[in-house]
Protein backbone atom coordinates (compact mmCIF):
# COMPACT_ATOMS: atom_id res chain seq x y z
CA UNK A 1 -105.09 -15.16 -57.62
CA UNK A 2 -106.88 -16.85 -54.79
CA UNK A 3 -110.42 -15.16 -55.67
CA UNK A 4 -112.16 -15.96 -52.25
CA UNK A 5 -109.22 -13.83 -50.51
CA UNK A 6 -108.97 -11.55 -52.97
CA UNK A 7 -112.86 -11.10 -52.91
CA UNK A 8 -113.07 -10.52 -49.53
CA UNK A 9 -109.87 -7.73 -49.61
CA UNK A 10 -112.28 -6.07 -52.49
CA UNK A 11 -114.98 -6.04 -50.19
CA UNK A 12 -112.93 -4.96 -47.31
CA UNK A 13 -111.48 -1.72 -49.65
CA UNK A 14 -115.16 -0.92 -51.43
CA UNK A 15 -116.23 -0.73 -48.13
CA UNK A 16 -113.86 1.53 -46.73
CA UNK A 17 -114.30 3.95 -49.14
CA UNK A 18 -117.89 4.47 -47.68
CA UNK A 19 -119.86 5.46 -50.74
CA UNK A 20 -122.22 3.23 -51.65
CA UNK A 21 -122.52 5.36 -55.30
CA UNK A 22 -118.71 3.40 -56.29
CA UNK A 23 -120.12 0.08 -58.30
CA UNK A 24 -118.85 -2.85 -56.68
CA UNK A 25 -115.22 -4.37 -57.53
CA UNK A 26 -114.80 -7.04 -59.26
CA UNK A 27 -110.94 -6.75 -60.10
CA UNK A 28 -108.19 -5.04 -58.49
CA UNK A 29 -107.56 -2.83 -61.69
CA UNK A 30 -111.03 -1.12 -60.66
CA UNK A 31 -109.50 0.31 -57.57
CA UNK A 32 -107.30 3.35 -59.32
CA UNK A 33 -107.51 6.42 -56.70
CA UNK A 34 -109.03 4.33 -53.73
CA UNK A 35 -105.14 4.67 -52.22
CA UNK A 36 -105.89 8.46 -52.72
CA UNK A 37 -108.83 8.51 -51.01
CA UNK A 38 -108.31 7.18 -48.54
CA UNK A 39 -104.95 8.80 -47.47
CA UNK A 40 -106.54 11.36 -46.12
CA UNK A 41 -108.38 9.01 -43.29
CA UNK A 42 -105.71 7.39 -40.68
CA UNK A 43 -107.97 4.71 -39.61
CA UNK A 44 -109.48 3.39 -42.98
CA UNK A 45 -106.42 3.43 -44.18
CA UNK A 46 -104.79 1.32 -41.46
CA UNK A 47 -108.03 -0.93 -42.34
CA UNK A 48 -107.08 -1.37 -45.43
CA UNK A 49 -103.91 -3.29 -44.65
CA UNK A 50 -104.46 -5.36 -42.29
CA UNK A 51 -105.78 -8.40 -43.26
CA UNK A 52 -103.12 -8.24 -46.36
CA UNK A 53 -100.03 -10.14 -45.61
CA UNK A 54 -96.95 -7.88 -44.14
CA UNK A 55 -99.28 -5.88 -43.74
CA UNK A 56 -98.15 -3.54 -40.76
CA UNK A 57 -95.18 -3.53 -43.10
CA UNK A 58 -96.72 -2.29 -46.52
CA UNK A 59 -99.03 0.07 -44.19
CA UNK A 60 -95.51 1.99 -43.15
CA UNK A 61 -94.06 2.32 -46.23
CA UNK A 62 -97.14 3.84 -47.68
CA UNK A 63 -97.69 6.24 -44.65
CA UNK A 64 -93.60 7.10 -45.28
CA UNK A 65 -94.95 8.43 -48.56
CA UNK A 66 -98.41 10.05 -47.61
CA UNK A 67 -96.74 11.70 -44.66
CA UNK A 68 -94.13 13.76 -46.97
CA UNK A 69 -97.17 15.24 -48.61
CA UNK A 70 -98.52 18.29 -45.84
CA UNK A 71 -101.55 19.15 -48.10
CA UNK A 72 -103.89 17.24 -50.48
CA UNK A 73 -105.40 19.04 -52.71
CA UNK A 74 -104.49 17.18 -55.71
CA UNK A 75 -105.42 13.96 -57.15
CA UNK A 76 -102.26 12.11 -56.88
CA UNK A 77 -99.77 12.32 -53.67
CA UNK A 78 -96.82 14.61 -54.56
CA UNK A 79 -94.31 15.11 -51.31
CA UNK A 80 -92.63 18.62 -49.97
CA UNK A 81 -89.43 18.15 -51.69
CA UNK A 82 -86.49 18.17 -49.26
CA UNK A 83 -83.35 20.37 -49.66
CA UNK A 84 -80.82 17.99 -51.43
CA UNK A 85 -77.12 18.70 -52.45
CA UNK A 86 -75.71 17.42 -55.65
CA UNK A 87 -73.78 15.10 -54.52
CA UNK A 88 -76.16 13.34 -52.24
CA UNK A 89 -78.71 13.03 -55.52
CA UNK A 90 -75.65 11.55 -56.96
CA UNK A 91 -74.34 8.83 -54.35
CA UNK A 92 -78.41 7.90 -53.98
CA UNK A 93 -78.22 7.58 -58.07
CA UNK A 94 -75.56 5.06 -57.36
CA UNK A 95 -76.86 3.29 -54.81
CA UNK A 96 -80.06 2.69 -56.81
CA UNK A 97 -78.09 1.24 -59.71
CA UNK A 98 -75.95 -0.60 -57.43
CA UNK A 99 -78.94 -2.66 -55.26
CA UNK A 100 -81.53 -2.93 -58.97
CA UNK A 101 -78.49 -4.76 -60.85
CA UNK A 102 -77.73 -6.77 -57.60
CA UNK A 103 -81.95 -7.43 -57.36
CA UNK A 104 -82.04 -8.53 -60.75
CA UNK A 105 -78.02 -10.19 -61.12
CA UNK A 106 -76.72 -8.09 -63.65
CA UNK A 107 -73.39 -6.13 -64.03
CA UNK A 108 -73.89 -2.31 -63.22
CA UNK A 109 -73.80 -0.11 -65.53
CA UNK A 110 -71.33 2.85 -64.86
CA UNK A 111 -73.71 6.01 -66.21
CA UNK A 112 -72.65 9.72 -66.17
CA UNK A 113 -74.72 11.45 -63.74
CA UNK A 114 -76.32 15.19 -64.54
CA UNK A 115 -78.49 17.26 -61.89
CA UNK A 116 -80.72 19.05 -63.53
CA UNK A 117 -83.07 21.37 -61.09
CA UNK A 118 -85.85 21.82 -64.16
CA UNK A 119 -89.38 19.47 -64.87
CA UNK A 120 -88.11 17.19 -67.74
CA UNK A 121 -90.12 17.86 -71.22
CA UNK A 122 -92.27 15.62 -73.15
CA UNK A 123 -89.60 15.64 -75.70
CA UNK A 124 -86.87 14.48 -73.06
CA UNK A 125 -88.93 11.77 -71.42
CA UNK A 126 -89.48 10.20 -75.22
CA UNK A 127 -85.79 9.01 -74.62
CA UNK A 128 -86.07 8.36 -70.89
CA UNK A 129 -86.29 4.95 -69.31
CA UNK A 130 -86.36 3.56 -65.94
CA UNK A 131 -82.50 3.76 -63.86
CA UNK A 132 -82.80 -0.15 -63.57
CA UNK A 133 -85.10 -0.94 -66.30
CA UNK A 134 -85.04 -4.94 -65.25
CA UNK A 135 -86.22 -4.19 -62.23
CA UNK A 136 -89.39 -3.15 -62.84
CA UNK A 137 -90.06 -6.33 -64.95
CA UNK A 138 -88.60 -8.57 -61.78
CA UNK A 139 -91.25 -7.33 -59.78
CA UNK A 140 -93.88 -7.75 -62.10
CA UNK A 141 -92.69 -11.67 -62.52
CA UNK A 142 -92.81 -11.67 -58.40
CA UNK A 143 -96.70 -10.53 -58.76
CA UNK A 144 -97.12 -13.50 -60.93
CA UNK A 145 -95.34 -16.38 -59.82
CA UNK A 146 -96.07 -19.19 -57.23
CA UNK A 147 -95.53 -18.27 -54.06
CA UNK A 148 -99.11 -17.84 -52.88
CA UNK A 149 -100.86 -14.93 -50.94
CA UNK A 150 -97.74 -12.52 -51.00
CA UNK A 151 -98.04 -12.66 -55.16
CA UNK A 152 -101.80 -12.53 -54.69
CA UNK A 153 -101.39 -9.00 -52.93
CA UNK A 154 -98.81 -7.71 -55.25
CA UNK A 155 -101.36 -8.28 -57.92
CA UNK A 156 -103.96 -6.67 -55.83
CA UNK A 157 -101.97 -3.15 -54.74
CA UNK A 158 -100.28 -2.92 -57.80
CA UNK A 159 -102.49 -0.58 -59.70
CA UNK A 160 -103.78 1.39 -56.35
CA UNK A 161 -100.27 2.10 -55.82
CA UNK A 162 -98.83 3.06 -58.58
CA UNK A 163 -102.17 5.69 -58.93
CA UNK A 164 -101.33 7.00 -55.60
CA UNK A 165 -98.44 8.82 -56.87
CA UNK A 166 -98.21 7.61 -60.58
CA UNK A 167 -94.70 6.94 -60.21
CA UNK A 168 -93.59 3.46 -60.30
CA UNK A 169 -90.76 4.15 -57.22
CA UNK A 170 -93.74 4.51 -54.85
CA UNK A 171 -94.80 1.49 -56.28
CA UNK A 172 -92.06 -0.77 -56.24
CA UNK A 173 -90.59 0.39 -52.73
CA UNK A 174 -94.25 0.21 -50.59
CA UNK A 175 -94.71 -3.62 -52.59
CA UNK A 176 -91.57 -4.84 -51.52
CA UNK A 177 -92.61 -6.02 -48.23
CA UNK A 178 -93.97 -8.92 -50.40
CA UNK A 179 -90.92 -9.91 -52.29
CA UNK A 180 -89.07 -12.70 -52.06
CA UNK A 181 -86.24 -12.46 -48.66
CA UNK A 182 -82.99 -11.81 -51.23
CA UNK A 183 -85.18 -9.00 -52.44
CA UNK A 184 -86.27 -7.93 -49.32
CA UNK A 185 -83.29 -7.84 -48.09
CA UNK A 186 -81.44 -5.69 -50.56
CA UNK A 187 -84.36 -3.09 -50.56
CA UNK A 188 -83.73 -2.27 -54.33
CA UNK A 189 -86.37 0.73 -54.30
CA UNK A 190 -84.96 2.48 -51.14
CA UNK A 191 -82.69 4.53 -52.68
CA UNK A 192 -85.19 5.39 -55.15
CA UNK A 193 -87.65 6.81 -52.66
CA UNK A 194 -85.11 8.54 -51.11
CA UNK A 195 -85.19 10.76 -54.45
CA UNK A 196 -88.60 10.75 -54.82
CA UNK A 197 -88.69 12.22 -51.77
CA UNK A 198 -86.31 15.06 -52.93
CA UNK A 199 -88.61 15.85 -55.67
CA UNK A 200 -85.53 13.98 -58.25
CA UNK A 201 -86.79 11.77 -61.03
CA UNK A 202 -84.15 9.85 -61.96
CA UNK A 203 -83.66 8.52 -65.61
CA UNK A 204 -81.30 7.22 -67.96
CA UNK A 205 -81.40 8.93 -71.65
CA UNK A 206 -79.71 8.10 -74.74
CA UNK A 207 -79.19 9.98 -78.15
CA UNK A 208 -81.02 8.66 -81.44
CA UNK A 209 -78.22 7.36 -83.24
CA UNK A 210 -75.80 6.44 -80.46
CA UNK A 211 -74.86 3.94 -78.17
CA UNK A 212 -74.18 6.38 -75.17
CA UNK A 213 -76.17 6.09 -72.31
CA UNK A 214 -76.24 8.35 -69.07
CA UNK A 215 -78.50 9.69 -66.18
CA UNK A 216 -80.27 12.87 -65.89
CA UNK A 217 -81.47 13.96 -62.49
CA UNK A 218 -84.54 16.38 -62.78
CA UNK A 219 -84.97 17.98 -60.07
CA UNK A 220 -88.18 20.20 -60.61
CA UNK A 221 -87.48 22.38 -57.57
């Protein structure tokens, strides 16, 4: 990373925060919860992005996500779930699968899809991995390659984001403003969102023992 830039951008974010009791940052890993914070303050928020690049982008993606949330009174952002059919968790399923394997240039997979409108256990999300599993690791290799100050802020948000919400779709979809154009274009995490949004976590599982894979829905309505 560019430290002077990245220096100033901790500055810039410690400051925002207004409390002088926070130690200094040093590294963007130090800023878990400062995204959480400072949702609930329009302007500082707004602040916060824009010196970053794309910024008036990656400042309306996260807002998309804050402003499906109509109270805060927990530590991470969790949205009012909107009324979904089966079939549209389904076809936004597909659509996910479809634009990750197209992000990341692989053949897509053809899963089963369940709804299930239950909280998934611990012992179900022991066999659960991401719907596009690749694509989290392209993005991470986007954080890290060459391309200058749009890398430099991926390495920046990605922690703050991902502790907004923990959940790696609020991640991925507000960071791809800073992608590469093929990326951007496709939008891989749109679809995504559009279940978070629904209150769906989408996952594919597998049986210990055999080769079949397929996606469970849970929709903790």
């Amino acid at each position: 990373m560019a430290e002077a830039t990245v220096r100033e951008w901790l500055d810039l974010w410690h400051g925002l925060l207004g409390d002088p009791s926070i130690p200094q940052f040093n590294k963007p890993d130090e800023m878990a919860g400062v995204l959480a914070d400072l949702r609930r303050y329009p302007d500082r928020l707004a602040n916060a992005f824009a010196p970053l690049p794309c910024g008036d982008e990656l400042l309306s993606r996260v807002k998309l996500c804050i402003d499906a949330e109509m109270h805060h009174d927990g530590i991470y952002l969790v949205p009012d779930a909107l009324d979904t059919t089966d079939d549209e968790l389904r076809a936004l399923v597909a659509d996910s699968i479809l634009r990750g394997s197209q992000s990341c240039r692989i053949d897509p997979p053809n899963y089963p899809i369940n709804i299930i409108r239950r909280a998934m256990t611990p012992s179900e999300s022991r066999r659960a991995a991401p719907i596009v599993a690749e694509l989290g690791d392209l993005f991470i290799g986007f954080s890290y390659d060459s391309r200058g100050v749009e890398n430099d802020a991926m390495q920046f948000l990605r922690e703050t984001l991902y502790t907004l919400a923990a959940s790696f779709e609020v991640q991925g979809y507000c960071l791809t403003p800073l992608c590469p154009d093929r990326i951007r274009r496709i939008d891989p995490y749109k679809p995504q969102i559009d279940l978070w949004l629904r209150g769906a976590h989408a996952v594919v599982r597998w049986e210990v023992g055999s080769d079949d894979l397929w996606v469970d829905v849970f929709v903790d309505s």
